[in-house]
Amino acid sequence: MLDRAFSARRTQPHSLFDVPTSSAVSDVSPDAESADLLADESKTKKPHLYVLASNYMSRLGLVKSPCLCLSLCLLLSVFMLFSLMLNSRSFVCLSSYDPISRASFFGLDGLNSDFGSLGVPWCRSKQGKTVEWTSKDLVKGLEEFVPIYETRPIKNNMHGMGFDHSFGLWFIAQWLKPDIMIESGAFKGHSTWVMRQAMPDTPIISLTPRHPEKYLKKGPAYVDENCTYFAGKDFVDFGSVDWERVLKKHGISDFSKVLVFFDDHQNELKRLKQALKAGFNHLIFEDNYDTGTGDHYSLRQICDQFYIRGGGHSCFKDSDEARIRSKRKKFWEKAVDIDELCGPHEAWWGVRGEMRDNFNHNNTLISYGEHFQNSRFVESILDVYWELPPAAGPSLTHQTRYDPARAPTPIVEDGRYRMFKRLGLDRLDRSVFNGYTQMVYLQISKPET
Ligand SMILES: C[S@@+](CC[C@H](N)C(=O)[O-])C[C@H]1O[C@@H](n2cnc3c(N)ncnc32)[C@H](O)[C@@H]1O
């Protein structure tokens, strides 16, 4: 039943029914007639190529010159062997993650039309409200942000945000114009720098166990002058802060003017409940990991449900999903196949049936019932759910990590190289496009009674 529910969102025909496989044919027990046919195989067996060739040539009158006939046969065989090698190259010599191989395997059109074939689950909001900005605004934003990004102090932000999410955070912050920004998880301070670019005079509060200034000793880091750090010995977890008191000190009483940014790899359901309790409305989660991936339970995982369009999974090894996943795994590092997706007892939700927390240090097995209830809870408090699209399609950025079949349509779609170039995206090192994990912006409010 699970597989049927999954297959309902597929458009591809079921290959087993369309084309009988050789094993399907050989499984049929031969009746008397087919036994006769098998016994008389020599009558129907195709003649060898050289027989056909010499027949053809004898018709042309070449049989009288056997040398010429033999050389022509040889030439024909060499030609056929060569063309066979050329045609089969894409099947045997594919280097996985190589974008050119990917494009030649799927074809550029195939690459495009294959996007979304696995479905992209989306959290439902209370009134179905969406964001104010349009794709035109995002394109305009990219044009403005690329030159800003090029001046970033931390050029190699491994383990931190890459280009896509830096753009997302900058775009949302400058659009919302909050009175104060809170960040949980700063690392070397790249995200603090991004928020500062969006809002030059707005105070920031940063919660992070290790102060970014500590990284300055080893290389580039960013410490902000107008930021209050709860770091080092002053570190307090977001859930333990008395926000009423802290924000009052900053002269803030209207919590709807606060933007909270989480990049701390904590269970997002836990963070959501803490943020709701404190009275915050605007949240961004940097790592909105897809089902089967990541080190914490995410919104994307929570809303990946059978009753959501594009959601739910099948652990059935012969399913369409298993087939598509194993194919895509060859091309995208972060794609997961059925074996990875499903834990014991076919538990596909979260990561192998676990609700993960705190960089994988605190993982809890949950039942599907709990997972389902978590989704219902999230829906009861969500006013807006908006996943940042990738900046550009993989044939432009050459990113090899995330599977585009599980991401929204990019801002600059594949094939639009002139636009990619005009926006200055071609100037960026391709490695900065490899960190996309469906960053999400949420508006939340207390559930309606
Ligand atoms: C992925 S890094 C953040 C990257 C950063 N936002 C950037 O853009 O470069 C995760 C950070 O979360 C911090 N962290 C760990 N536990 C935390 C917690 N409970 N609250 C806040 N930050 C935490 C880690 O020390 C680390 O600096």
PDB file of N, CA and C in Angstrom, residues 207-247:
ATOM      1  N   LEU A 207      24.831  33.781  19.377  1.00  0.00           N
ATOM      2  CA  LEU A 207      25.030  32.715  20.370  1.00  0.00           C
ATOM      3  C   LEU A 207      25.876  31.629  19.723  1.00  0.00           C
ATOM      4  N   THR A 208      27.045  31.385  20.254  1.00  0.00           N
ATOM      5  CA  THR A 208      27.910  30.365  19.651  1.00  0.00           C
ATOM      6  C   THR A 208      28.940  29.925  20.692  1.00  0.00           C
ATOM      7  N   PRO A 209      29.135  28.621  20.871  1.00  0.00           N
ATOM      8  CA  PRO A 209      30.001  28.175  21.972  1.00  0.00           C
ATOM      9  C   PRO A 209      31.430  28.731  21.915  1.00  0.00           C
ATOM     10  N   ARG A 210      31.995  28.841  20.731  1.00  0.00           N
ATOM     11  CA  ARG A 210      33.366  29.336  20.604  1.00  0.00           C
ATOM     12  C   ARG A 210      33.324  30.720  19.947  1.00  0.00           C
ATOM     13  N   HIS A 211      33.947  31.681  20.599  1.00  0.00           N
ATOM     14  CA  HIS A 211      33.903  33.054  20.070  1.00  0.00           C
ATOM     15  C   HIS A 211      34.638  33.107  18.718  1.00  0.00           C
ATOM     16  N   PRO A 212      34.056  33.761  17.701  1.00  0.00           N
ATOM     17  CA  PRO A 212      34.728  33.850  16.394  1.00  0.00           C
ATOM     18  C   PRO A 212      36.128  34.458  16.481  1.00  0.00           C
ATOM     19  N   GLU A 213      36.380  35.319  17.479  1.00  0.00           N
ATOM     20  CA  GLU A 213      37.726  35.930  17.583  1.00  0.00           C
ATOM     21  C   GLU A 213      38.814  34.880  17.800  1.00  0.00           C
ATOM     22  N   LYS A 214      38.419  33.734  18.348  1.00  0.00           N
ATOM     23  CA  LYS A 214      39.392  32.653  18.578  1.00  0.00           C
ATOM     24  C   LYS A 214      39.976  32.138  17.262  1.00  0.00           C
ATOM     25  N   TYR A 215      39.158  32.226  16.194  1.00  0.00           N
ATOM     26  CA  TYR A 215      39.621  31.722  14.889  1.00  0.00           C
ATOM     27  C   TYR A 215      40.606  32.691  14.237  1.00  0.00           C
ATOM     28  N   LEU A 216      40.577  33.949  14.700  1.00  0.00           N
ATOM     29  CA  LEU A 216      41.450  34.969  14.097  1.00  0.00           C
ATOM     30  C   LEU A 216      42.925  34.600  14.200  1.00  0.00           C
ATOM     31  N   LYS A 217      43.263  33.838  15.256  1.00  0.00           N
ATOM     32  CA  LYS A 217      44.671  33.450  15.439  1.00  0.00           C
ATOM     33  C   LYS A 217      45.161  32.549  14.304  1.00  0.00           C
ATOM     34  N   LYS A 218      44.219  31.773  13.750  1.00  0.00           N
ATOM     35  CA  LYS A 218      44.635  30.793  12.727  1.00  0.00           C
ATOM     36  C   LYS A 218      44.411  31.269  11.292  1.00  0.00           C
ATOM     37  N   GLY A 219      43.571  32.279  11.111  1.00  0.00           N
ATOM     38  CA  GLY A 219      43.264  32.732   9.745  1.00  0.00           C
ATOM     39  C   GLY A 219      42.109  33.700   9.762  1.00  0.00           C
ATOM     40  N   PRO A 220      41.485  33.890   8.611  1.00  0.00           N
ATOM     41  CA  PRO A 220      40.414  34.884   8.546  1.00  0.00           C
ATOM     42  C   PRO A 220      39.176  34.500   9.363  1.00  0.00           C
ATOM     43  N   ALA A 221      38.614  35.491  10.020  1.00  0.00           N
ATOM     44  CA  ALA A 221      37.359  35.332  10.779  1.00  0.00           C
ATOM     45  C   ALA A 221      36.724  36.720  10.825  1.00  0.00           C
ATOM     46  N   TYR A 222      35.491  36.791  11.291  1.00  0.00           N
ATOM     47  CA  TYR A 222      34.823  38.106  11.351  1.00  0.00           C
ATOM     48  C   TYR A 222      34.216  38.339  12.727  1.00  0.00           C
ATOM     49  N   VAL A 223      34.600  39.448  13.335  1.00  0.00           N
ATOM     50  CA  VAL A 223      34.024  39.843  14.629  1.00  0.00           C
ATOM     51  C   VAL A 223      33.346  41.183  14.404  1.00  0.00           C
ATOM     52  N   ASP A 224      32.068  41.263  14.790  1.00  0.00           N
ATOM     53  CA  ASP A 224      31.293  42.473  14.495  1.00  0.00           C
ATOM     54  C   ASP A 224      31.278  43.428  15.695  1.00  0.00           C
ATOM     55  N   GLU A 225      31.367  44.712  15.393  1.00  0.00           N
ATOM     56  CA  GLU A 225      31.426  45.718  16.465  1.00  0.00           C
ATOM     57  C   GLU A 225      30.081  45.961  17.115  1.00  0.00           C
ATOM     58  N   ASN A 226      29.022  45.790  16.344  1.00  0.00           N
ATOM     59  CA  ASN A 226      27.678  46.063  16.882  1.00  0.00           C
ATOM     60  C   ASN A 226      26.947  44.756  17.199  1.00  0.00           C
ATOM     61  N   CYS A 227      27.724  43.765  17.647  1.00  0.00           N
ATOM     62  CA  CYS A 227      27.124  42.446  17.937  1.00  0.00           C
ATOM     63  C   CYS A 227      27.388  42.089  19.400  1.00  0.00           C
ATOM     64  N   THR A 228      26.356  41.617  20.085  1.00  0.00           N
ATOM     65  CA  THR A 228      26.519  41.120  21.453  1.00  0.00           C
ATOM     66  C   THR A 228      26.741  39.625  21.356  1.00  0.00           C
ATOM     67  N   TYR A 229      27.910  39.169  21.792  1.00  0.00           N
ATOM     68  CA  TYR A 229      28.231  37.741  21.700  1.00  0.00           C
ATOM     69  C   TYR A 229      27.918  37.025  23.012  1.00  0.00           C
ATOM     70  N   PHE A 230      27.139  35.967  22.909  1.00  0.00           N
ATOM     71  CA  PHE A 230      27.001  35.017  24.014  1.00  0.00           C
ATOM     72  C   PHE A 230      27.879  33.840  23.597  1.00  0.00           C
ATOM     73  N   ALA A 231      29.155  33.956  23.881  1.00  0.00           N
ATOM     74  CA  ALA A 231      30.122  32.966  23.373  1.00  0.00           C
ATOM     75  C   ALA A 231      31.178  32.683  24.442  1.00  0.00           C
ATOM     76  N   GLY A 232      31.914  31.602  24.213  1.00  0.00           N
ATOM     77  CA  GLY A 232      32.952  31.208  25.174  1.00  0.00           C
ATOM     78  C   GLY A 232      32.321  30.926  26.530  1.00  0.00           C
ATOM     79  N   LYS A 233      32.867  31.548  27.582  1.00  0.00           N
ATOM     80  CA  LYS A 233      32.316  31.283  28.927  1.00  0.00           C
ATOM     81  C   LYS A 233      30.943  31.941  29.110  1.00  0.00           C
ATOM     82  N   ASP A 234      30.591  32.871  28.225  1.00  0.00           N
ATOM     83  CA  ASP A 234      29.270  33.529  28.308  1.00  0.00           C
ATOM     84  C   ASP A 234      28.220  32.842  27.441  1.00  0.00           C
ATOM     85  N   PHE A 235      28.604  31.695  26.864  1.00  0.00           N
ATOM     86  CA  PHE A 235      27.658  31.037  25.949  1.00  0.00           C
ATOM     87  C   PHE A 235      26.392  30.557  26.691  1.00  0.00           C
ATOM     88  N   VAL A 236      25.244  30.833  26.109  1.00  0.00           N
ATOM     89  CA  VAL A 236      23.957  30.313  26.602  1.00  0.00           C
ATOM     90  C   VAL A 236      23.226  29.758  25.383  1.00  0.00           C
ATOM     91  N   ASP A 237      22.621  28.586  25.549  1.00  0.00           N
ATOM     92  CA  ASP A 237      21.860  28.003  24.433  1.00  0.00           C
ATOM     93  C   ASP A 237      20.594  28.840  24.189  1.00  0.00           C
ATOM     94  N   PHE A 238      20.177  28.918  22.935  1.00  0.00           N
ATOM     95  CA  PHE A 238      18.994  29.715  22.549  1.00  0.00           C
ATOM     96  C   PHE A 238      17.787  29.412  23.439  1.00  0.00           C
ATOM     97  N   GLY A 239      17.596  28.135  23.761  1.00  0.00           N
ATOM     98  CA  GLY A 239      16.423  27.724  24.549  1.00  0.00           C
ATOM     99  C   GLY A 239      16.507  28.135  26.005  1.00  0.00           C
ATOM    100  N   SER A 240      17.657  28.564  26.477  1.00  0.00           N
ATOM    101  CA  SER A 240      17.799  28.931  27.896  1.00  0.00           C
ATOM    102  C   SER A 240      17.914  30.440  28.110  1.00  0.00           C
ATOM    103  N   VAL A 241      17.833  31.213  27.012  1.00  0.00           N
ATOM    104  CA  VAL A 241      17.965  32.673  27.145  1.00  0.00           C
ATOM    105  C   VAL A 241      16.627  33.274  27.608  1.00  0.00           C
ATOM    106  N   ASP A 242      16.725  34.243  28.520  1.00  0.00           N
ATOM    107  CA  ASP A 242      15.529  35.003  28.920  1.00  0.00           C
ATOM    108  C   ASP A 242      15.379  36.130  27.885  1.00  0.00           C
ATOM    109  N   TRP A 243      14.679  35.850  26.797  1.00  0.00           N
ATOM    110  CA  TRP A 243      14.637  36.775  25.666  1.00  0.00           C
ATOM    111  C   TRP A 243      13.955  38.100  25.999  1.00  0.00           C
ATOM    112  N   GLU A 244      12.973  38.013  26.865  1.00  0.00           N
ATOM    113  CA  GLU A 244      12.257  39.241  27.280  1.00  0.00           C
ATOM    114  C   GLU A 244      13.272  40.238  27.862  1.00  0.00           C
ATOM    115  N   ARG A 245      14.108  39.711  28.747  1.00  0.00           N
ATOM    116  CA  ARG A 245      15.092  40.549  29.449  1.00  0.00           C
ATOM    117  C   ARG A 245      16.194  41.028  28.481  1.00  0.00           C
ATOM    118  N   VAL A 246      16.728  40.091  27.693  1.00  0.00           N
ATOM    119  CA  VAL A 246      17.839  40.440  26.777  1.00  0.00           C
ATOM    120  C   VAL A 246      17.395  41.475  25.739  1.00  0.00           C
ATOM    121  N   LEU A 247      16.227  41.261  25.186  1.00  0.00           N
ATOM    122  CA  LEU A 247      15.781  42.188  24.129  1.00  0.00           C
ATOM    123  C   LEU A 247      15.377  43.553  24.708  1.00  0.00           C
TER     124      LEU A 247
END
